[in-house]
Short mmCIF file of C-alpha atoms in Angstrom, two decimals:
data_model
loop_
_atom_site.label_atom_id
_atom_site.label_comp_id
_atom_site.label_asym_id
_atom_site.label_seq_id
_atom_site.Cartn_x
_atom_site.Cartn_y
_atom_site.Cartn_z
CA MET A 1 -13.25 -7.23 -0.82
CA ASP A 2 -11.17 -5.02 1.30
CA LEU A 3 -7.47 -5.83 1.46
CA SER A 4 -7.05 -5.58 4.98
CA ASP A 5 -8.65 -9.11 4.79
CA LEU A 6 -5.97 -9.57 3.93
CA LEU A 7 -4.31 -9.57 7.34
CA ASN A 8 -7.44 -11.40 9.25
CA THR A 9 -6.33 -14.05 7.35
CA ALA A 10 -4.37 -16.75 9.34
CA THR A 11 -0.93 -14.81 8.53
CA GLN A 12 -2.13 -12.26 10.00
CA LYS A 13 -0.89 -11.97 13.73
CA SER A 14 2.52 -13.88 11.63
CA VAL A 15 3.07 -11.11 9.40
CA VAL A 16 2.16 -8.75 11.77
CA ASP A 17 4.54 -10.33 14.76
CA ASN A 18 7.18 -10.40 11.78
CA LEU A 19 7.05 -6.69 10.95
CA SER A 20 7.34 -5.96 14.33
CA SER A 21 10.07 -7.15 15.14
CA GLN A 22 12.24 -5.77 11.51
CA LEU A 23 10.38 -2.86 13.10
CA GLY A 24 11.07 -2.48 16.39
CA LEU A 25 7.45 -2.07 17.47
CA SER A 26 4.20 -3.35 19.25
CA SER A 27 2.19 -6.21 17.38
CA GLN A 28 -0.09 -3.27 18.22
CA GLN A 29 1.44 -0.86 16.83
CA THR A 30 2.54 -2.46 14.30
CA GLY A 31 -1.21 -3.08 12.86
CA GLN A 32 -2.27 0.13 13.63
CA ALA A 33 0.72 2.27 11.53
CA ILE A 34 -0.39 -0.60 8.96
CA GLU A 35 -4.09 0.68 8.69
CA VAL A 36 -2.56 4.03 7.31
CA ALA A 37 0.31 2.52 5.31
CA LEU A 38 -2.71 0.83 3.22
CA PRO A 39 -4.70 2.82 2.12
CA VAL A 40 -1.55 5.15 1.27
CA LEU A 41 -0.32 2.43 -1.39
CA LEU A 42 -3.35 1.52 -2.87
CA GLY A 43 -3.56 5.23 -3.03
CA ALA A 44 -0.17 6.14 -5.01
CA LEU A 45 -1.48 2.79 -6.99
CA GLY A 46 -5.14 4.17 -8.38
CA ARG A 47 -3.59 7.74 -8.96
CA ASN A 48 -1.69 5.37 -10.99
CA ALA A 49 -3.86 3.28 -13.01
CA GLN A 50 -5.99 6.54 -13.83
CA THR A 51 -3.96 6.68 -17.03
CA PRO A 52 -3.08 4.48 -19.77
CA GLN A 53 -0.10 4.57 -19.29
CA GLY A 54 0.36 3.75 -15.97
CA ALA A 55 -2.30 1.69 -15.91
CA GLN A 56 -1.10 -1.13 -19.44
CA SER A 57 2.66 -0.06 -16.34
CA LEU A 58 0.81 -1.46 -13.50
CA ASP A 59 -1.38 -4.28 -15.63
CA LYS A 60 2.10 -5.63 -16.97
CA ALA A 61 3.62 -6.41 -13.24
CA LEU A 62 0.81 -7.61 -11.97
CA GLU A 63 1.24 -9.93 -14.73
CA SER A 64 4.51 -11.02 -14.13
CA LYS A 65 6.47 -10.86 -10.56
CA HIS A 66 3.65 -9.94 -9.15
CA ASP A 67 1.14 -12.27 -10.19
CA GLY A 68 0.13 -13.25 -6.25
CA SER A 69 2.68 -15.91 -5.30
CA LEU A 70 4.34 -14.30 -2.80
CA LEU A 71 1.73 -14.22 -0.82
CA GLY A 72 1.80 -18.84 -0.57
CA ASN A 73 5.34 -17.56 1.54
CA LEU A 74 4.51 -14.78 3.20
CA SER A 75 5.56 -15.64 6.58
CA ALA A 76 9.03 -16.71 4.89
CA MET A 77 9.38 -14.49 3.12
CA LEU A 78 9.35 -12.46 6.05
CA GLY A 79 11.31 -14.13 7.71
CA ASN A 80 14.51 -14.90 5.68
CA ASN A 81 14.18 -13.28 2.56
CA SER A 82 13.23 -9.52 3.96
CA SER A 83 16.26 -8.18 1.69
CA ASP A 84 14.69 -9.42 -1.39
CA LEU A 85 11.08 -7.59 -0.78
CA LEU A 86 13.01 -4.39 0.92
CA ASN A 87 14.67 -3.42 -2.61
CA ASP A 88 11.59 -4.62 -4.24
CA GLY A 89 9.47 -2.35 -2.01
CA ASN A 90 11.54 0.41 -2.43
CA GLY A 91 11.63 0.09 -5.94
CA ILE A 92 8.23 -0.32 -6.07
CA LEU A 93 7.75 3.23 -4.13
CA GLY A 94 10.30 5.23 -5.79
CA HIS A 95 7.82 3.94 -8.57
CA ILE A 96 4.44 5.51 -7.64
CA PHE A 97 5.53 7.95 -5.65
CA GLY A 98 8.74 9.61 -7.55
CA ASN A 99 9.92 12.65 -6.31
CA LYS A 100 7.13 12.94 -2.99
CA LYS A 101 8.69 9.60 -1.44
CA ASP A 102 10.02 11.16 1.77
CA THR A 103 7.06 13.46 2.09
CA VAL A 104 5.15 10.41 1.95
CA GLU A 105 7.10 8.86 4.87
CA GLN A 106 7.01 12.12 6.60
CA GLY A 107 3.57 12.56 7.07
CA VAL A 108 2.01 8.52 7.85
CA ALA A 109 5.10 9.02 9.60
CA GLN A 110 3.30 11.57 11.85
CA LYS A 111 -0.32 10.13 11.23
CA THR A 112 0.87 6.94 13.32
CA GLY A 113 3.69 8.42 15.65
CA LEU A 114 6.41 6.25 14.30
CA ASN A 115 9.86 7.63 12.83
CA THR A 116 10.44 7.19 9.20
CA ALA A 117 12.71 5.32 9.46
CA GLN A 118 10.21 2.89 10.80
CA ILE A 119 8.07 3.82 8.01
CA GLY A 120 9.88 3.84 5.34
CA LYS A 121 11.31 0.35 5.72
CA LEU A 122 7.15 -0.89 5.79
CA LEU A 123 6.09 1.00 3.12
CA ALA A 124 8.70 -1.51 1.59
CA LEU A 125 8.19 -3.88 2.96
CA LEU A 126 4.12 -4.00 2.38
CA ALA A 127 4.41 -2.98 -1.31
CA PRO A 128 4.78 -5.83 -2.43
CA ILE A 129 2.44 -7.78 -0.86
CA VAL A 130 0.30 -5.09 -1.83
CA MET A 131 1.12 -5.39 -5.14
CA ALA A 132 0.96 -9.63 -4.81
CA TYR A 133 -2.18 -9.48 -3.59
CA LEU A 134 -3.58 -7.00 -6.36
CA GLY A 135 -2.25 -9.59 -9.01
CA LYS A 136 -4.41 -12.28 -6.87
CA GLN A 137 -7.02 -10.27 -7.28
CA LYS A 138 -6.98 -9.38 -10.85
CA ARG A 139 -5.94 -13.12 -11.92
CA GLN A 140 -9.21 -14.53 -10.22
CA LYS A 141 -11.65 -11.91 -11.51
CA ASN A 142 -9.71 -12.25 -14.63
CA VAL A 143 -9.63 -7.99 -14.48
CA SER A 144 -7.43 -6.45 -17.81
CA ALA A 145 -5.07 -2.91 -17.56
CA GLY A 146 -8.61 -0.81 -18.53
CA GLY A 147 -10.82 -2.35 -15.30
CA LEU A 148 -7.68 -1.74 -12.55
CA GLY A 149 -8.76 1.27 -11.37
CA ASP A 150 -12.42 -0.29 -10.36
CA LEU A 151 -10.11 -2.69 -9.10
CA LEU A 152 -7.88 -0.66 -6.83
CA GLY A 153 -11.02 1.94 -6.03
CA GLY A 154 -12.85 -1.89 -4.97
CA LEU A 155 -10.68 -2.10 -2.41
CA LEU A 156 -10.20 1.31 -1.03
CA GLY A 157 -13.61 1.08 -0.51
CA GLY A 158 -15.84 1.95 -3.60
CA SER A 159 -15.34 2.75 -6.80
CA SER A 160 -13.02 5.73 -7.70
CA ALA A 161 -16.99 7.59 -9.66
CA SER A 162 -19.13 6.09 -6.37
CA SER A 163 -15.67 6.76 -3.54
CA ALA A 164 -17.32 9.54 -1.58
CA PRO A 165 -16.58 10.66 3.13
CA GLY A 166 -18.27 8.03 5.27
CA THR A 167 -18.93 5.85 2.84
CA GLY A 168 -16.82 3.35 4.51
CA GLY A 169 -13.87 0.87 3.32
CA ILE A 170 -10.26 1.20 4.72
CA MET A 171 -9.58 4.57 2.80
CA ASP A 172 -12.08 5.89 5.76
CA THR A 173 -9.08 5.46 8.09
CA LEU A 174 -7.36 8.09 6.94
CA GLY A 175 -10.12 10.11 7.63
CA GLY A 176 -10.58 11.61 4.04
CA PHE A 177 -7.59 13.38 3.75
CA LEU A 178 -5.91 11.77 0.49
CA ASP A 179 -7.69 14.11 -1.87
CA LYS A 180 -9.00 16.87 0.67
CA ASP A 181 -8.88 18.85 -2.82
CA GLY A 182 -10.90 16.50 -4.48
CA ASP A 183 -8.50 16.42 -8.17
CA GLY A 184 -7.10 13.31 -7.53
CA ASP A 185 -3.27 13.68 -6.85
CA PHE A 186 -3.65 12.58 -3.75
CA ILE A 187 -0.05 12.44 -3.23
CA ASP A 188 0.14 17.08 -3.86
CA ASP A 189 -2.25 16.94 -1.10
CA LEU A 190 0.41 15.13 0.97
CA ALA A 191 3.05 17.08 0.17
CA GLY A 192 0.71 20.68 0.65
CA MET A 193 -0.81 19.33 4.69
CA PHE A 194 2.55 16.69 5.46
CA GLY A 195 4.87 20.29 4.40
CA LYS A 196 2.98 22.32 6.89
CA LYS A 197 4.37 21.80 10.99
#
């Protein structure tokens, strides 16, 4: 299953419409930006899950706050309590991107043609949704901390061991720019790529 399936459910139009109105974008622009933003978020989470400490930290978050319950009330949360989502999302972004958060936002903005303020808000609103989706998948598949890397790899279009350009999945949306040198640290690649005009 691919995370893009989340946006192909009955709630898709409502979620995209809510995000569009908050960002001042058309539904088409928002949908295209989401297609770029999702792999970036998943890739960063997958990178964090590669270390035992990172996997344990992610597992703990998915067991408690991000257990998937958000998905049952997503439209209402986006409509009425988006400030809570934004605060939560900004905390998640700070954790997964660290001091490269601004660089990642600039890179996604360049890729989508949107401004960094719009992308920053979009990433912050998407981050809790992604975490909730992971929490739900973790529960449904009974995944332990050690299996989170494979779960994320599957959502990105293949496990980390078998993932290759052109194998399909949401990762291909980005044309393979996330980890150009294959060192597993796509944030460095983003920083290098987006640091140059």
